[in-house]
């Protein structure tokens, strides 16, 4: 592949490991047509399946520094390592990318110990897809939430229905911060789009709201009848 400077590829991502996770990610990145994606895997079959669907799809051993340099991987600003079951290959690949000085290295982990090692290496973001999806679904199943996002610092945002105690009141009158320790960020009524919530916003029972706060507070608020 012809070598280009990092400045010439502001919307480029290298995805290493084209199994189910890496393949799905790479194809999604290609969707808007504004991101160049270099896909790398040591399995020719996986690479052949993505030929023509990614900007470049290449067979290579990502544990070999020289192989990655020949593909100009060291010039990328963003990289995702989707290698899962081969822990040695995952760790060696992440280590090499970090040595290159790539500014954003994301890596998939298949266990808590794998995630801990990748974090200790210095990976900027470690993803455990199955674990994280399981946690998210659990939150949705046991409450009234319609959607849920959890952040690393104990903070969460949820899409939910307004509980009865705050229906018909202004948000300032409901005293959400002092009573429930949450904030309603946005809301929408049936047939309308989401709009920012203000202290004067009055919620009705069929509204949908986006609420934010500490995880335990968001869960408790969303569970109110």
Short mmCIF file of N, CA and C in Angstrom, two decimals, residues 15-158:
data_model
loop_
_atom_site.label_atom_id
_atom_site.label_comp_id
_atom_site.label_asym_id
_atom_site.label_seq_id
_atom_site.Cartn_x
_atom_site.Cartn_y
_atom_site.Cartn_z
N UNK A 15 -8.06 -1.55 11.44
CA UNK A 15 -8.75 -2.56 12.25
C UNK A 15 -7.97 -3.87 12.09
N UNK A 16 -7.44 -4.36 13.18
CA UNK A 16 -6.61 -5.57 13.15
C UNK A 16 -7.38 -6.71 13.83
N UNK A 17 -7.63 -7.77 13.06
CA UNK A 17 -8.47 -8.87 13.54
C UNK A 17 -9.85 -8.72 12.95
N UNK A 18 -10.17 -9.54 11.93
CA UNK A 18 -11.42 -9.36 11.19
C UNK A 18 -12.42 -10.48 11.46
N UNK A 19 -12.46 -10.92 12.73
CA UNK A 19 -13.51 -11.85 13.14
C UNK A 19 -14.83 -11.11 13.24
N UNK A 20 -15.78 -11.65 13.97
CA UNK A 20 -17.12 -11.05 14.01
C UNK A 20 -17.09 -9.60 14.49
N UNK A 21 -16.35 -9.34 15.56
CA UNK A 21 -16.29 -7.98 16.09
C UNK A 21 -15.57 -7.03 15.12
N UNK A 22 -14.37 -7.41 14.69
CA UNK A 22 -13.60 -6.55 13.80
C UNK A 22 -14.29 -6.32 12.47
N UNK A 23 -14.89 -7.37 11.91
CA UNK A 23 -15.61 -7.24 10.64
C UNK A 23 -16.77 -6.26 10.77
N UNK A 24 -17.59 -6.45 11.82
CA UNK A 24 -18.74 -5.58 12.03
C UNK A 24 -18.31 -4.13 12.20
N UNK A 25 -17.27 -3.91 12.99
CA UNK A 25 -16.76 -2.56 13.22
C UNK A 25 -16.25 -1.93 11.93
N UNK A 26 -15.43 -2.68 11.17
CA UNK A 26 -14.85 -2.15 9.94
C UNK A 26 -15.93 -1.77 8.93
N UNK A 27 -16.93 -2.62 8.77
CA UNK A 27 -18.01 -2.33 7.82
C UNK A 27 -18.84 -1.14 8.27
N UNK A 28 -19.05 -1.02 9.58
CA UNK A 28 -19.81 0.12 10.09
C UNK A 28 -19.05 1.42 9.86
N UNK A 29 -17.72 1.40 10.04
CA UNK A 29 -16.92 2.59 9.81
C UNK A 29 -16.98 3.02 8.34
N UNK A 30 -17.14 2.06 7.45
CA UNK A 30 -17.20 2.36 6.02
C UNK A 30 -18.54 2.94 5.59
N UNK A 31 -19.56 2.82 6.45
CA UNK A 31 -20.93 3.15 6.06
C UNK A 31 -21.10 4.58 5.56
N UNK A 32 -20.50 5.55 6.23
CA UNK A 32 -20.76 6.94 5.84
C UNK A 32 -19.90 7.40 4.68
N UNK A 33 -18.97 6.55 4.23
CA UNK A 33 -18.17 6.88 3.07
C UNK A 33 -17.09 7.92 3.32
N UNK A 34 -16.87 8.29 4.58
CA UNK A 34 -15.89 9.33 4.87
C UNK A 34 -14.69 8.82 5.66
N UNK A 35 -14.68 7.53 5.95
CA UNK A 35 -13.58 6.95 6.72
C UNK A 35 -12.89 5.89 5.88
N UNK A 36 -11.57 6.00 5.74
CA UNK A 36 -10.78 4.96 5.10
C UNK A 36 -10.46 3.90 6.14
N UNK A 37 -10.68 2.63 5.80
CA UNK A 37 -10.44 1.54 6.75
C UNK A 37 -9.44 0.55 6.16
N UNK A 38 -8.37 0.34 6.89
CA UNK A 38 -7.41 -0.71 6.55
C UNK A 38 -7.70 -1.89 7.47
N UNK A 39 -8.11 -3.02 6.89
CA UNK A 39 -8.37 -4.21 7.66
C UNK A 39 -7.22 -5.20 7.53
N UNK A 40 -6.78 -5.76 8.65
CA UNK A 40 -5.65 -6.68 8.66
C UNK A 40 -6.03 -7.95 9.42
N UNK A 41 -5.71 -9.10 8.83
CA UNK A 41 -5.90 -10.37 9.51
C UNK A 41 -4.92 -11.37 8.92
N UNK A 42 -4.56 -12.38 9.70
CA UNK A 42 -3.64 -13.39 9.17
C UNK A 42 -4.38 -14.56 8.50
N UNK A 43 -5.71 -14.47 8.46
CA UNK A 43 -6.52 -15.50 7.81
C UNK A 43 -6.95 -15.02 6.42
N UNK A 44 -6.42 -15.61 5.36
CA UNK A 44 -6.76 -15.17 4.00
C UNK A 44 -8.26 -15.23 3.71
N UNK A 45 -8.95 -16.21 4.29
CA UNK A 45 -10.38 -16.34 4.04
C UNK A 45 -11.14 -15.12 4.54
N UNK A 46 -10.83 -14.66 5.75
CA UNK A 46 -11.50 -13.49 6.31
C UNK A 46 -11.21 -12.24 5.49
N UNK A 47 -9.96 -12.12 5.05
CA UNK A 47 -9.58 -10.96 4.23
C UNK A 47 -10.29 -11.00 2.89
N UNK A 48 -10.35 -12.17 2.26
CA UNK A 48 -11.02 -12.30 0.96
C UNK A 48 -12.50 -11.93 1.06
N UNK A 49 -13.13 -12.29 2.17
CA UNK A 49 -14.55 -11.99 2.34
C UNK A 49 -14.83 -10.48 2.39
N UNK A 50 -13.82 -9.71 2.79
CA UNK A 50 -14.00 -8.26 2.91
C UNK A 50 -13.37 -7.48 1.75
N UNK A 51 -12.77 -8.20 0.82
CA UNK A 51 -12.16 -7.53 -0.34
C UNK A 51 -13.22 -6.73 -1.09
N UNK A 52 -12.93 -5.49 -1.35
CA UNK A 52 -13.87 -4.63 -2.05
C UNK A 52 -14.85 -3.93 -1.14
N UNK A 53 -14.94 -4.38 0.12
CA UNK A 53 -15.86 -3.73 1.05
C UNK A 53 -15.16 -2.72 1.96
N UNK A 54 -13.85 -2.90 2.13
CA UNK A 54 -13.04 -1.96 2.90
C UNK A 54 -12.11 -1.21 1.95
N UNK A 55 -11.56 -0.11 2.42
CA UNK A 55 -10.62 0.64 1.59
C UNK A 55 -9.44 -0.25 1.20
N UNK A 56 -8.92 -0.98 2.18
CA UNK A 56 -7.87 -1.98 1.95
C UNK A 56 -8.10 -3.13 2.91
N UNK A 57 -7.91 -4.34 2.46
CA UNK A 57 -7.96 -5.53 3.31
C UNK A 57 -6.73 -6.36 2.99
N UNK A 58 -5.92 -6.63 4.01
CA UNK A 58 -4.60 -7.20 3.78
C UNK A 58 -4.35 -8.39 4.71
N UNK A 59 -3.71 -9.43 4.16
CA UNK A 59 -3.26 -10.56 4.96
C UNK A 59 -1.89 -10.22 5.52
N UNK A 60 -1.76 -10.24 6.85
CA UNK A 60 -0.47 -9.93 7.47
C UNK A 60 -0.47 -10.44 8.91
N UNK A 61 0.72 -10.66 9.42
CA UNK A 61 0.92 -11.07 10.81
C UNK A 61 1.13 -9.80 11.64
N UNK A 62 0.12 -9.43 12.41
CA UNK A 62 0.17 -8.16 13.14
C UNK A 62 1.14 -8.18 14.32
N UNK A 63 1.68 -9.36 14.65
CA UNK A 63 2.66 -9.42 15.73
C UNK A 63 4.05 -9.05 15.25
N UNK A 64 4.23 -8.90 13.94
CA UNK A 64 5.52 -8.55 13.35
C UNK A 64 5.56 -7.06 13.07
N UNK A 65 6.43 -6.37 13.77
CA UNK A 65 6.53 -4.91 13.62
C UNK A 65 6.81 -4.51 12.17
N UNK A 66 7.71 -5.21 11.51
CA UNK A 66 8.07 -4.84 10.14
C UNK A 66 6.88 -4.97 9.20
N UNK A 67 6.05 -6.00 9.41
CA UNK A 67 4.87 -6.18 8.57
C UNK A 67 3.92 -4.99 8.71
N UNK A 68 3.74 -4.51 9.92
CA UNK A 68 2.87 -3.36 10.14
C UNK A 68 3.47 -2.08 9.56
N UNK A 69 4.78 -1.94 9.67
CA UNK A 69 5.44 -0.76 9.10
C UNK A 69 5.30 -0.74 7.57
N UNK A 70 5.40 -1.90 6.94
CA UNK A 70 5.27 -1.97 5.49
C UNK A 70 3.87 -1.55 5.03
N UNK A 71 2.90 -1.70 5.92
CA UNK A 71 1.52 -1.28 5.62
C UNK A 71 1.24 0.14 6.11
N UNK A 72 2.28 0.83 6.57
CA UNK A 72 2.17 2.21 7.06
C UNK A 72 1.26 2.35 8.27
N UNK A 73 1.10 1.27 9.04
CA UNK A 73 0.25 1.33 10.22
C UNK A 73 0.77 2.35 11.22
N UNK A 74 2.08 2.54 11.27
CA UNK A 74 2.66 3.49 12.23
C UNK A 74 2.27 4.93 11.93
N UNK A 75 1.69 5.19 10.75
CA UNK A 75 1.27 6.55 10.41
C UNK A 75 -0.18 6.83 10.78
N UNK A 76 -0.90 5.82 11.22
CA UNK A 76 -2.30 6.02 11.59
C UNK A 76 -2.40 6.66 12.97
N UNK A 77 -3.48 7.41 13.17
CA UNK A 77 -3.77 7.99 14.48
C UNK A 77 -4.70 7.12 15.30
N UNK A 78 -5.45 6.23 14.63
CA UNK A 78 -6.46 5.43 15.33
C UNK A 78 -6.34 3.97 14.90
N UNK A 79 -6.40 3.09 15.89
CA UNK A 79 -6.30 1.66 15.60
C UNK A 79 -7.22 0.90 16.56
N UNK A 80 -7.81 -0.16 16.04
CA UNK A 80 -8.65 -1.04 16.85
C UNK A 80 -8.13 -2.46 16.68
N UNK A 81 -7.85 -3.12 17.79
CA UNK A 81 -7.39 -4.51 17.77
C UNK A 81 -8.55 -5.39 18.19
N UNK A 82 -9.07 -6.15 17.22
CA UNK A 82 -10.23 -7.00 17.48
C UNK A 82 -9.86 -8.44 17.72
N UNK A 83 -8.58 -8.72 17.92
CA UNK A 83 -8.13 -10.09 18.18
C UNK A 83 -8.62 -10.52 19.56
N UNK A 84 -9.26 -11.70 19.62
CA UNK A 84 -9.80 -12.13 20.89
C UNK A 84 -9.15 -13.37 21.45
N UNK A 85 -9.35 -14.50 20.82
CA UNK A 85 -8.94 -15.78 21.41
C UNK A 85 -7.43 -15.98 21.48
N UNK A 86 -6.68 -15.38 20.59
CA UNK A 86 -5.21 -15.50 20.62
C UNK A 86 -4.65 -14.37 21.49
N UNK A 87 -4.53 -14.65 22.77
CA UNK A 87 -4.13 -13.61 23.71
C UNK A 87 -2.74 -13.08 23.42
N UNK A 88 -1.81 -13.98 23.05
CA UNK A 88 -0.45 -13.54 22.76
C UNK A 88 -0.43 -12.57 21.59
N UNK A 89 -1.17 -12.89 20.53
CA UNK A 89 -1.21 -12.01 19.36
C UNK A 89 -1.85 -10.67 19.71
N UNK A 90 -2.89 -10.71 20.53
CA UNK A 90 -3.56 -9.48 20.96
C UNK A 90 -2.59 -8.58 21.71
N UNK A 91 -1.89 -9.14 22.68
CA UNK A 91 -0.99 -8.35 23.52
C UNK A 91 0.19 -7.81 22.72
N UNK A 92 0.79 -8.65 21.88
CA UNK A 92 1.93 -8.22 21.07
C UNK A 92 1.53 -7.13 20.10
N UNK A 93 0.35 -7.27 19.50
CA UNK A 93 -0.12 -6.27 18.54
C UNK A 93 -0.36 -4.93 19.21
N UNK A 94 -1.05 -4.95 20.34
CA UNK A 94 -1.31 -3.70 21.07
C UNK A 94 0.01 -3.06 21.49
N UNK A 95 0.94 -3.86 21.97
CA UNK A 95 2.23 -3.33 22.40
C UNK A 95 2.95 -2.64 21.24
N UNK A 96 2.92 -3.25 20.07
CA UNK A 96 3.59 -2.65 18.90
C UNK A 96 2.92 -1.35 18.50
N UNK A 97 1.61 -1.32 18.50
CA UNK A 97 0.89 -0.09 18.13
C UNK A 97 1.22 1.05 19.09
N UNK A 98 1.32 0.72 20.37
CA UNK A 98 1.66 1.75 21.35
C UNK A 98 3.10 2.24 21.17
N UNK A 99 3.99 1.33 20.81
CA UNK A 99 5.38 1.72 20.53
C UNK A 99 5.45 2.65 19.33
N UNK A 100 4.54 2.46 18.39
CA UNK A 100 4.48 3.35 17.23
C UNK A 100 4.07 4.77 17.63
N UNK A 101 3.45 4.91 18.79
CA UNK A 101 2.96 6.22 19.22
C UNK A 101 1.59 6.55 18.68
N UNK A 102 0.83 5.55 18.26
CA UNK A 102 -0.53 5.79 17.78
C UNK A 102 -1.36 6.37 18.92
N UNK A 103 -2.06 7.45 18.64
CA UNK A 103 -2.68 8.23 19.71
C UNK A 103 -3.95 7.61 20.29
N UNK A 104 -4.64 6.79 19.50
CA UNK A 104 -5.85 6.14 19.99
C UNK A 104 -5.82 4.67 19.64
N UNK A 105 -5.55 3.84 20.63
CA UNK A 105 -5.51 2.39 20.44
C UNK A 105 -6.63 1.77 21.27
N UNK A 106 -7.60 1.19 20.56
CA UNK A 106 -8.70 0.48 21.20
C UNK A 106 -8.44 -1.00 21.04
N UNK A 107 -8.80 -1.80 22.05
CA UNK A 107 -8.53 -3.22 21.98
C UNK A 107 -9.66 -4.03 22.60
N UNK A 108 -9.98 -5.14 21.96
CA UNK A 108 -11.00 -6.05 22.47
C UNK A 108 -10.37 -7.01 23.48
N UNK A 109 -11.09 -7.28 24.57
CA UNK A 109 -10.65 -8.26 25.56
C UNK A 109 -11.75 -9.29 25.74
N UNK A 110 -11.35 -10.53 26.03
CA UNK A 110 -12.35 -11.59 26.19
C UNK A 110 -12.52 -12.02 27.65
N UNK A 111 -11.74 -11.42 28.53
CA UNK A 111 -11.85 -11.77 29.94
C UNK A 111 -11.36 -10.59 30.77
N UNK A 112 -11.63 -10.65 32.08
CA UNK A 112 -11.19 -9.58 32.97
C UNK A 112 -9.67 -9.50 33.03
N UNK A 113 -9.01 -10.66 33.07
CA UNK A 113 -7.54 -10.66 33.12
C UNK A 113 -6.94 -10.14 31.83
N UNK A 114 -7.53 -10.49 30.70
CA UNK A 114 -7.07 -9.98 29.41
C UNK A 114 -7.23 -8.46 29.37
N UNK A 115 -8.37 -7.98 29.83
CA UNK A 115 -8.61 -6.53 29.86
C UNK A 115 -7.60 -5.83 30.76
N UNK A 116 -7.28 -6.45 31.90
CA UNK A 116 -6.33 -5.83 32.83
C UNK A 116 -4.94 -5.71 32.20
N UNK A 117 -4.51 -6.74 31.49
CA UNK A 117 -3.20 -6.70 30.84
C UNK A 117 -3.16 -5.61 29.78
N UNK A 118 -4.21 -5.52 28.96
CA UNK A 118 -4.25 -4.51 27.90
C UNK A 118 -4.25 -3.10 28.50
N UNK A 119 -4.94 -2.93 29.60
CA UNK A 119 -4.97 -1.63 30.28
C UNK A 119 -3.59 -1.28 30.82
N UNK A 120 -2.92 -2.27 31.42
CA UNK A 120 -1.59 -2.04 31.97
C UNK A 120 -0.58 -1.74 30.87
N UNK A 121 -0.78 -2.29 29.69
CA UNK A 121 0.09 -1.99 28.56
C UNK A 121 -0.04 -0.53 28.14
N UNK A 122 -1.24 0.04 28.34
CA UNK A 122 -1.47 1.42 27.97
C UNK A 122 -2.51 1.63 26.90
N UNK A 123 -3.28 0.55 26.56
CA UNK A 123 -4.37 0.72 25.59
C UNK A 123 -5.30 1.83 26.07
N UNK A 124 -5.70 2.70 25.15
CA UNK A 124 -6.49 3.86 25.53
C UNK A 124 -7.93 3.50 25.88
N UNK A 125 -8.43 2.45 25.26
CA UNK A 125 -9.79 1.98 25.57
C UNK A 125 -9.83 0.47 25.38
N UNK A 126 -10.29 -0.25 26.40
CA UNK A 126 -10.42 -1.70 26.32
C UNK A 126 -11.90 -2.04 26.28
N UNK A 127 -12.29 -2.85 25.29
CA UNK A 127 -13.69 -3.18 25.08
C UNK A 127 -13.91 -4.66 25.36
N UNK A 128 -14.96 -4.95 26.10
CA UNK A 128 -15.40 -6.34 26.30
C UNK A 128 -16.83 -6.44 25.77
N UNK A 129 -17.01 -6.63 24.47
CA UNK A 129 -18.34 -6.52 23.84
C UNK A 129 -19.42 -7.38 24.49
N UNK A 130 -19.13 -8.68 24.68
CA UNK A 130 -20.15 -9.56 25.23
C UNK A 130 -20.49 -9.17 26.67
N UNK A 131 -19.47 -8.87 27.46
CA UNK A 131 -19.67 -8.48 28.86
C UNK A 131 -20.47 -7.18 28.95
N UNK A 132 -20.08 -6.18 28.16
CA UNK A 132 -20.74 -4.88 28.21
C UNK A 132 -22.18 -4.96 27.71
N UNK A 133 -22.41 -5.76 26.67
CA UNK A 133 -23.78 -5.92 26.18
C UNK A 133 -24.64 -6.63 27.22
N UNK A 134 -24.06 -7.63 27.90
CA UNK A 134 -24.81 -8.33 28.94
C UNK A 134 -25.23 -7.39 30.06
N UNK A 135 -24.31 -6.52 30.48
CA UNK A 135 -24.62 -5.55 31.53
C UNK A 135 -25.72 -4.60 31.08
N UNK A 136 -25.62 -4.14 29.84
CA UNK A 136 -26.59 -3.17 29.32
C UNK A 136 -27.98 -3.79 29.25
N UNK A 137 -28.06 -5.01 28.73
CA UNK A 137 -29.35 -5.68 28.63
C UNK A 137 -29.93 -5.94 30.01
N UNK A 138 -29.09 -6.29 30.98
CA UNK A 138 -29.57 -6.52 32.34
C UNK A 138 -30.24 -5.28 32.90
N UNK A 139 -29.64 -4.11 32.66
CA UNK A 139 -30.23 -2.86 33.14
C UNK A 139 -31.60 -2.65 32.49
N UNK A 140 -31.72 -2.95 31.21
CA UNK A 140 -32.98 -2.73 30.50
C UNK A 140 -34.05 -3.70 30.96
N UNK A 141 -33.66 -4.96 31.21
CA UNK A 141 -34.62 -6.00 31.57
C UNK A 141 -35.23 -5.76 32.95
N UNK A 142 -34.41 -5.28 33.89
CA UNK A 142 -34.92 -5.21 35.26
C UNK A 142 -35.56 -3.87 35.61
N UNK A 143 -35.66 -2.95 34.66
CA UNK A 143 -36.27 -1.66 34.96
C UNK A 143 -37.19 -1.19 33.86
N UNK A 144 -37.50 0.11 33.86
CA UNK A 144 -38.38 0.70 32.87
C UNK A 144 -37.59 1.42 31.80
N UNK A 145 -36.28 1.22 31.78
CA UNK A 145 -35.45 1.91 30.82
C UNK A 145 -35.71 1.41 29.40
N UNK A 146 -35.61 2.32 28.44
CA UNK A 146 -35.75 1.98 27.03
C UNK A 146 -34.38 1.85 26.38
N UNK A 147 -33.40 2.51 26.95
CA UNK A 147 -32.02 2.40 26.49
C UNK A 147 -31.12 2.88 27.62
N UNK A 148 -29.82 2.51 27.53
CA UNK A 148 -28.95 2.75 28.69
C UNK A 148 -27.50 2.82 28.22
N UNK A 149 -26.76 3.82 28.73
CA UNK A 149 -25.34 3.93 28.45
C UNK A 149 -24.62 4.17 29.78
N UNK A 150 -23.60 3.35 30.03
CA UNK A 150 -22.83 3.47 31.27
C UNK A 150 -21.41 3.91 30.95
N UNK A 151 -20.88 4.85 31.73
CA UNK A 151 -19.54 5.36 31.53
C UNK A 151 -18.60 4.83 32.62
N UNK A 152 -17.29 4.98 32.38
CA UNK A 152 -16.30 4.38 33.26
C UNK A 152 -16.27 4.96 34.67
N UNK A 153 -16.71 6.18 34.84
CA UNK A 153 -16.58 6.84 36.14
C UNK A 153 -17.82 6.72 37.01
N UNK A 154 -18.66 5.71 36.75
CA UNK A 154 -19.86 5.52 37.55
C UNK A 154 -21.02 6.39 37.13
N UNK A 155 -20.91 7.01 35.95
CA UNK A 155 -21.94 7.91 35.44
C UNK A 155 -22.73 7.18 34.36
N UNK A 156 -24.02 7.47 34.24
CA UNK A 156 -24.86 6.80 33.25
C UNK A 156 -25.90 7.75 32.69
N UNK A 157 -26.38 7.42 31.50
CA UNK A 157 -27.51 8.11 30.90
C UNK A 157 -28.52 7.05 30.47
N UNK A 158 -29.79 7.34 30.67
CA UNK A 158 -30.83 6.37 30.33
C UNK A 158 -31.97 7.05 29.59
#
